[in-house]
CSV table of C-alpha atoms in Angstrom, one decimal:
chain,number,residue,atom,x,y,z
A,1,MET,CA,-42.8,160.9,14.0
A,2,THR,CA,-45.1,158.3,12.9
A,3,ASP,CA,-47.9,158.0,10.6
A,4,TYR,CA,-48.8,154.4,12.4
A,5,VAL,CA,-51.9,153.8,14.7
A,6,LEU,CA,-51.5,150.6,16.9
A,7,SER,CA,-54.6,148.5,16.1
A,8,GLU,CA,-56.9,146.8,18.5
A,9,ALA,CA,-56.2,143.3,16.4
A,10,THR,CA,-52.6,143.8,17.2
A,11,ARG,CA,-52.5,145.5,20.4
A,12,ALA,CA,-54.8,141.9,21.6
A,13,LYS,CA,-51.9,140.0,20.1
A,14,PHE,CA,-48.9,141.8,21.7
A,15,LYS,CA,-51.0,141.2,25.2
A,16,LYS,CA,-50.3,137.6,24.9
A,17,ILE,CA,-46.7,138.1,23.9
A,18,SER,CA,-43.7,138.1,26.2
A,19,THR,CA,-41.2,140.4,26.1
A,20,ALA,CA,-38.1,138.0,26.1
A,21,SER,CA,-40.3,136.7,22.6
A,22,ILE,CA,-40.1,140.3,21.5
A,23,ALA,CA,-36.5,140.8,22.4
A,24,THR,CA,-35.7,137.2,20.4
A,25,ALA,CA,-37.2,138.5,17.1
A,26,LEU,CA,-36.1,142.2,17.1
A,27,PHE,CA,-32.2,140.4,17.6
A,28,LYS,CA,-32.9,138.4,14.1
A,29,ARG,CA,-33.8,142.5,12.8
A,30,GLY,CA,-30.5,143.6,14.2
A,31,LEU,CA,-31.7,145.2,16.6
A,32,ARG,CA,-30.2,144.2,20.1
A,33,ASN,CA,-31.1,147.4,22.4
A,34,GLN,CA,-34.9,147.8,22.8
A,35,PHE,CA,-35.2,145.9,26.8
A,36,ILE,CA,-35.5,149.4,28.7
A,37,GLN,CA,-32.3,148.9,31.7
A,38,GLY,CA,-33.0,149.1,34.7
A,39,VAL,CA,-37.0,149.6,35.0
A,40,VAL,CA,-39.1,146.6,36.6
A,41,PRO,CA,-43.2,147.1,37.3
A,42,VAL,CA,-44.2,149.2,40.5
A,43,ALA,CA,-46.6,146.3,41.0
A,44,PRO,CA,-47.3,142.9,38.8
A,45,LYS,CA,-50.3,143.0,37.1
A,46,ALA,CA,-52.3,139.8,35.4
A,47,GLU,CA,-52.3,142.0,32.1
A,48,ALA,CA,-49.3,143.1,30.0
A,49,MET,CA,-49.0,146.9,28.9
A,50,VAL,CA,-49.4,147.2,25.3
A,51,GLY,CA,-49.8,151.0,23.6
A,52,GLN,CA,-47.8,153.8,21.9
A,53,ALA,CA,-45.4,155.7,23.2
A,54,PHE,CA,-46.3,159.3,24.2
A,55,THR,CA,-42.6,160.9,25.8
A,56,LEU,CA,-41.8,163.8,28.2
A,57,ARG,CA,-38.1,164.6,28.5
A,58,TYR,CA,-36.3,165.8,31.9
A,59,ILE,CA,-33.2,167.7,32.0
A,60,PRO,CA,-30.7,168.4,35.3
A,61,ALA,CA,-32.6,170.9,37.3
A,62,ARG,CA,-30.5,174.3,37.9
A,63,GLU,CA,-31.8,175.7,41.0
A,64,ASP,CA,-32.5,179.3,39.4
A,65,ARG,CA,-35.2,177.9,37.2
A,66,ASN,CA,-37.2,175.1,39.8
A,67,PRO,CA,-38.4,177.0,43.0
A,68,ILE,CA,-41.9,174.9,44.4
A,69,THR,CA,-43.9,177.9,42.4
A,70,VAL,CA,-43.4,176.5,39.0
A,71,PHE,CA,-46.1,174.4,40.0
A,72,GLN,CA,-48.3,177.1,39.8
A,73,ASN,CA,-47.4,178.0,36.0
A,74,PRO,CA,-50.5,176.0,34.0
A,75,ASN,CA,-48.2,175.0,30.8
A,76,HIS,CA,-45.4,173.7,33.0
A,77,PRO,CA,-44.4,170.5,31.3
A,78,GLN,CA,-45.0,167.4,33.9
A,79,ARG,CA,-48.4,168.6,34.6
A,80,VAL,CA,-49.3,169.2,30.6
A,81,ALA,CA,-48.0,165.6,30.1
A,82,MET,CA,-50.8,164.0,32.4
A,83,GLU,CA,-53.3,165.7,30.7
A,84,THR,CA,-52.4,165.6,27.1
A,85,CYS,CA,-51.0,161.4,27.3
A,86,PRO,CA,-54.1,160.4,24.6
A,87,PRO,CA,-55.8,157.5,26.1
A,88,GLY,CA,-54.4,153.8,24.9
A,89,GLN,CA,-51.2,155.2,24.8
A,90,VAL,CA,-47.8,155.1,27.4
A,91,LEU,CA,-46.5,157.8,28.7
A,92,VAL,CA,-42.5,157.6,29.0
A,93,MET,CA,-40.0,159.6,30.9
A,94,ASP,CA,-36.2,160.1,30.2
A,95,ALA,CA,-35.2,161.1,33.7
A,96,ARG,CA,-31.3,160.1,32.5
A,97,LYS,CA,-31.3,157.0,34.7
A,98,ASP,CA,-31.2,159.3,37.8
A,99,ALA,CA,-33.9,157.8,40.6
A,100,ARG,CA,-32.5,160.1,43.3
A,101,ALA,CA,-35.7,162.0,43.0
A,102,ALA,CA,-39.0,161.4,41.6
A,103,THR,CA,-40.7,162.2,38.6
A,104,ALA,CA,-44.3,161.8,39.1
A,105,GLY,CA,-46.1,160.6,42.0
A,106,SER,CA,-49.8,158.7,43.2
A,107,ILE,CA,-51.5,162.3,42.5
A,108,LEU,CA,-50.3,162.3,38.7
A,109,ILE,CA,-50.4,158.8,38.5
A,110,THR,CA,-53.8,158.4,39.3
A,111,ARG,CA,-54.9,161.4,37.0
A,112,LEU,CA,-53.1,159.8,34.1
A,113,ALA,CA,-54.8,156.2,34.9
A,114,LEU,CA,-58.0,157.5,34.7
A,115,ARG,CA,-57.6,159.5,31.6
A,116,GLY,CA,-57.3,156.2,30.2
A,117,ALA,CA,-53.2,156.0,29.7
A,118,ALA,CA,-52.3,152.1,29.0
A,119,GLY,CA,-49.6,152.3,31.2
A,120,VAL,CA,-46.0,154.4,32.3
A,121,VAL,CA,-42.7,154.0,32.2
A,122,SER,CA,-39.7,156.1,33.5
A,123,ASP,CA,-36.2,155.3,34.1
A,124,GLY,CA,-36.0,157.6,37.1
A,125,GLY,CA,-38.2,157.5,40.3
A,126,PHE,CA,-41.9,157.2,41.7
A,127,ARG,CA,-42.6,158.7,45.2
A,128,ASP,CA,-46.2,157.5,46.8
A,129,ALA,CA,-44.9,154.3,44.6
A,130,GLU,CA,-47.7,151.8,46.9
A,131,GLY,CA,-50.3,154.5,45.7
A,132,ILE,CA,-48.8,153.6,42.0
A,133,GLY,CA,-48.8,150.2,42.7
A,134,ALA,CA,-52.1,149.6,43.4
A,135,LEU,CA,-53.5,151.0,40.4
A,136,ASP,CA,-55.3,148.8,37.7
A,137,MET,CA,-52.5,150.8,35.3
A,138,PRO,CA,-49.3,149.0,34.9
A,139,ALA,CA,-46.4,151.2,35.7
A,140,TYR,CA,-42.6,150.9,35.7
A,141,TYR,CA,-39.6,152.8,37.4
A,142,ALA,CA,-36.3,152.2,38.2
A,143,LYS,CA,-37.3,152.4,42.0
A,144,PRO,CA,-39.5,154.2,44.8
A,145,SER,CA,-38.2,158.2,45.7
A,146,ALA,CA,-39.6,160.5,48.0
A,147,PRO,CA,-38.0,164.1,46.5
A,148,THR,CA,-40.0,166.5,44.9
A,149,ASN,CA,-39.2,165.8,40.8
A,150,LEU,CA,-37.7,169.7,41.1
A,151,THR,CA,-35.0,168.8,43.6
A,152,LEU,CA,-33.4,167.2,40.6
A,153,HIS,CA,-35.4,167.5,37.2
A,154,GLU,CA,-36.4,170.1,35.1
A,155,ALA,CA,-38.9,168.5,32.5
A,156,LEU,CA,-38.9,170.4,29.6
A,157,ASP,CA,-40.0,168.1,26.1
A,158,ILE,CA,-43.4,166.8,25.1
A,159,ASN,CA,-43.5,164.0,22.9
A,160,VAL,CA,-40.2,164.1,21.2
A,161,PRO,CA,-37.2,161.5,21.1
A,162,ILE,CA,-35.9,160.5,24.4
A,163,SER,CA,-33.8,158.3,26.1
A,164,CYS,CA,-34.9,156.0,28.8
A,165,GLY,CA,-33.5,153.5,30.1
A,166,ASP,CA,-30.7,153.6,27.4
A,167,VAL,CA,-33.1,152.7,25.1
A,168,ALA,CA,-34.1,155.5,21.9
A,169,VAL,CA,-38.0,155.9,22.8
A,170,PHE,CA,-39.3,157.6,19.2
A,171,PRO,CA,-43.0,159.3,20.2
A,172,GLY,CA,-45.6,156.3,18.8
A,173,ASP,CA,-43.0,153.5,19.0
A,174,VAL,CA,-45.3,150.6,20.7
A,175,LEU,CA,-43.8,149.7,24.2
A,176,VAL,CA,-45.1,146.4,25.5
A,177,GLY,CA,-44.4,145.6,29.0
A,178,ASP,CA,-44.3,142.6,31.4
A,179,ARG,CA,-43.4,141.2,34.4
A,180,ASP,CA,-39.8,141.0,33.0
A,181,GLY,CA,-39.7,144.3,32.1
A,182,VAL,CA,-40.4,146.8,28.9
A,183,MET,CA,-39.4,146.3,25.2
A,184,VAL,CA,-39.3,149.3,22.8
A,185,ILE,CA,-40.9,148.1,18.8
A,186,PRO,CA,-40.2,150.5,16.0
A,187,ALA,CA,-43.8,151.4,14.7
A,188,HIS,CA,-43.5,150.2,11.2
A,189,LEU,CA,-42.0,146.8,12.8
A,190,ALA,CA,-45.1,146.4,15.2
A,191,ASP,CA,-47.8,144.0,12.9
A,192,GLU,CA,-45.4,142.1,11.7
A,193,LEU,CA,-43.5,141.4,15.4
A,194,ALA,CA,-46.9,140.9,16.6
A,195,ASP,CA,-48.0,137.7,13.8
A,196,GLU,CA,-44.1,136.2,14.2
A,197,CYS,CA,-44.3,136.3,17.9
A,198,THR,CA,-47.6,134.8,18.4
A,199,ASN,CA,-46.2,132.2,16.2
A,200,MET,CA,-43.4,131.7,18.7
A,201,GLU,CA,-45.3,131.5,21.9
A,202,SER,CA,-47.4,129.1,20.1
A,203,TYR,CA,-44.3,126.6,19.7
A,204,GLU,CA,-42.6,127.7,22.8
A,205,ASP,CA,-45.7,126.4,24.7
A,206,PHE,CA,-45.3,123.2,22.6
A,207,VAL,CA,-41.8,122.6,23.4
A,208,LEU,CA,-42.4,123.5,26.9
A,209,GLU,CA,-45.0,120.7,27.1
A,210,ARG,CA,-42.6,118.1,25.7
A,211,VAL,CA,-39.3,119.1,28.2
A,212,LYS,CA,-42.3,118.7,31.2
A,213,ALA,CA,-43.1,114.9,29.6
A,214,GLY,CA,-39.3,114.2,29.5
A,215,GLU,CA,-38.0,115.5,26.3
A,216,ALA,CA,-34.5,116.1,25.1
A,217,ILE,CA,-33.9,119.9,23.9
A,218,ILE,CA,-31.3,119.3,21.2
A,219,GLY,CA,-33.2,119.3,18.0
A,220,LEU,CA,-36.5,120.5,20.0
A,221,TYR,CA,-35.4,123.7,20.8
A,222,PRO,CA,-34.6,125.2,18.3
A,223,CYS,CA,-36.6,123.1,15.8
A,224,THR,CA,-34.1,121.1,13.7
A,225,LYS,CA,-35.8,117.6,13.5
A,226,GLU,CA,-38.5,117.1,10.9
A,227,GLU,CA,-40.3,114.6,13.8
A,228,HIS,CA,-40.8,117.4,16.3
A,229,GLN,CA,-42.1,119.6,13.3
A,230,GLN,CA,-44.1,117.1,12.7
A,231,LYS,CA,-45.7,116.8,16.5
A,232,TYR,CA,-45.7,119.9,16.8
A,233,GLN,CA,-48.5,120.3,13.9
A,234,ALA,CA,-50.4,117.9,15.3
A,235,TRP,CA,-50.3,120.4,19.0
A,236,ARG,CA,-51.4,123.1,17.0
A,237,LYS,CA,-54.6,121.2,15.6
A,238,GLU,CA,-55.6,119.8,18.8
A,239,ASN,CA,-55.2,122.8,21.0
A,240,GLY,CA,-56.1,125.1,18.5
A,241,ARG,CA,-53.1,127.4,18.5
């Protein structure tokens, strides 16, 4: 879907950028629906999740197509997705926001993590969530769910455009996840947003210091007074920002 390749320099920038800053930068460009709704971290991580999207689409299960024996098929899309998601990318699963059954469990997600994936996102459930949360790899889901995916989901398509939490996700889009949730960045905007948001984060760190020191918000955030801009430039020089 895209020829864009996320550079390590851009990845490193996004590791230090909040989803809130990304949401604001995308809003300025007219993109209002890039935050995946209804997903939370399985367990908070010290480092942000950053990677390009590799997708798996589930459709509603039909009983005659999804007996437990389908897992004997070496080409089962759920298993294939775990074995083919490239290192450094994020497996994103479309479960139609239906968390009544799992979209994966700890064994499959552990395999995904050991293969070097940057993370996993599902708008459905995970089983064995405690084990997934113990992994170093970031994982996002709607909630824990014990029933096997076959109960309600049929894994069908790999690396096609999907919906996840009401957001369109195209293969190669850049996902950034923190403790608030996950933002989806169109690939062609990733590099410029990384630079813009780095500057936004710098100014907001300055603002937070001033607010904690008792400064009023008006004229400071957003910056509409030259005196604050001058103070910010001095702060940047002093702090190497």
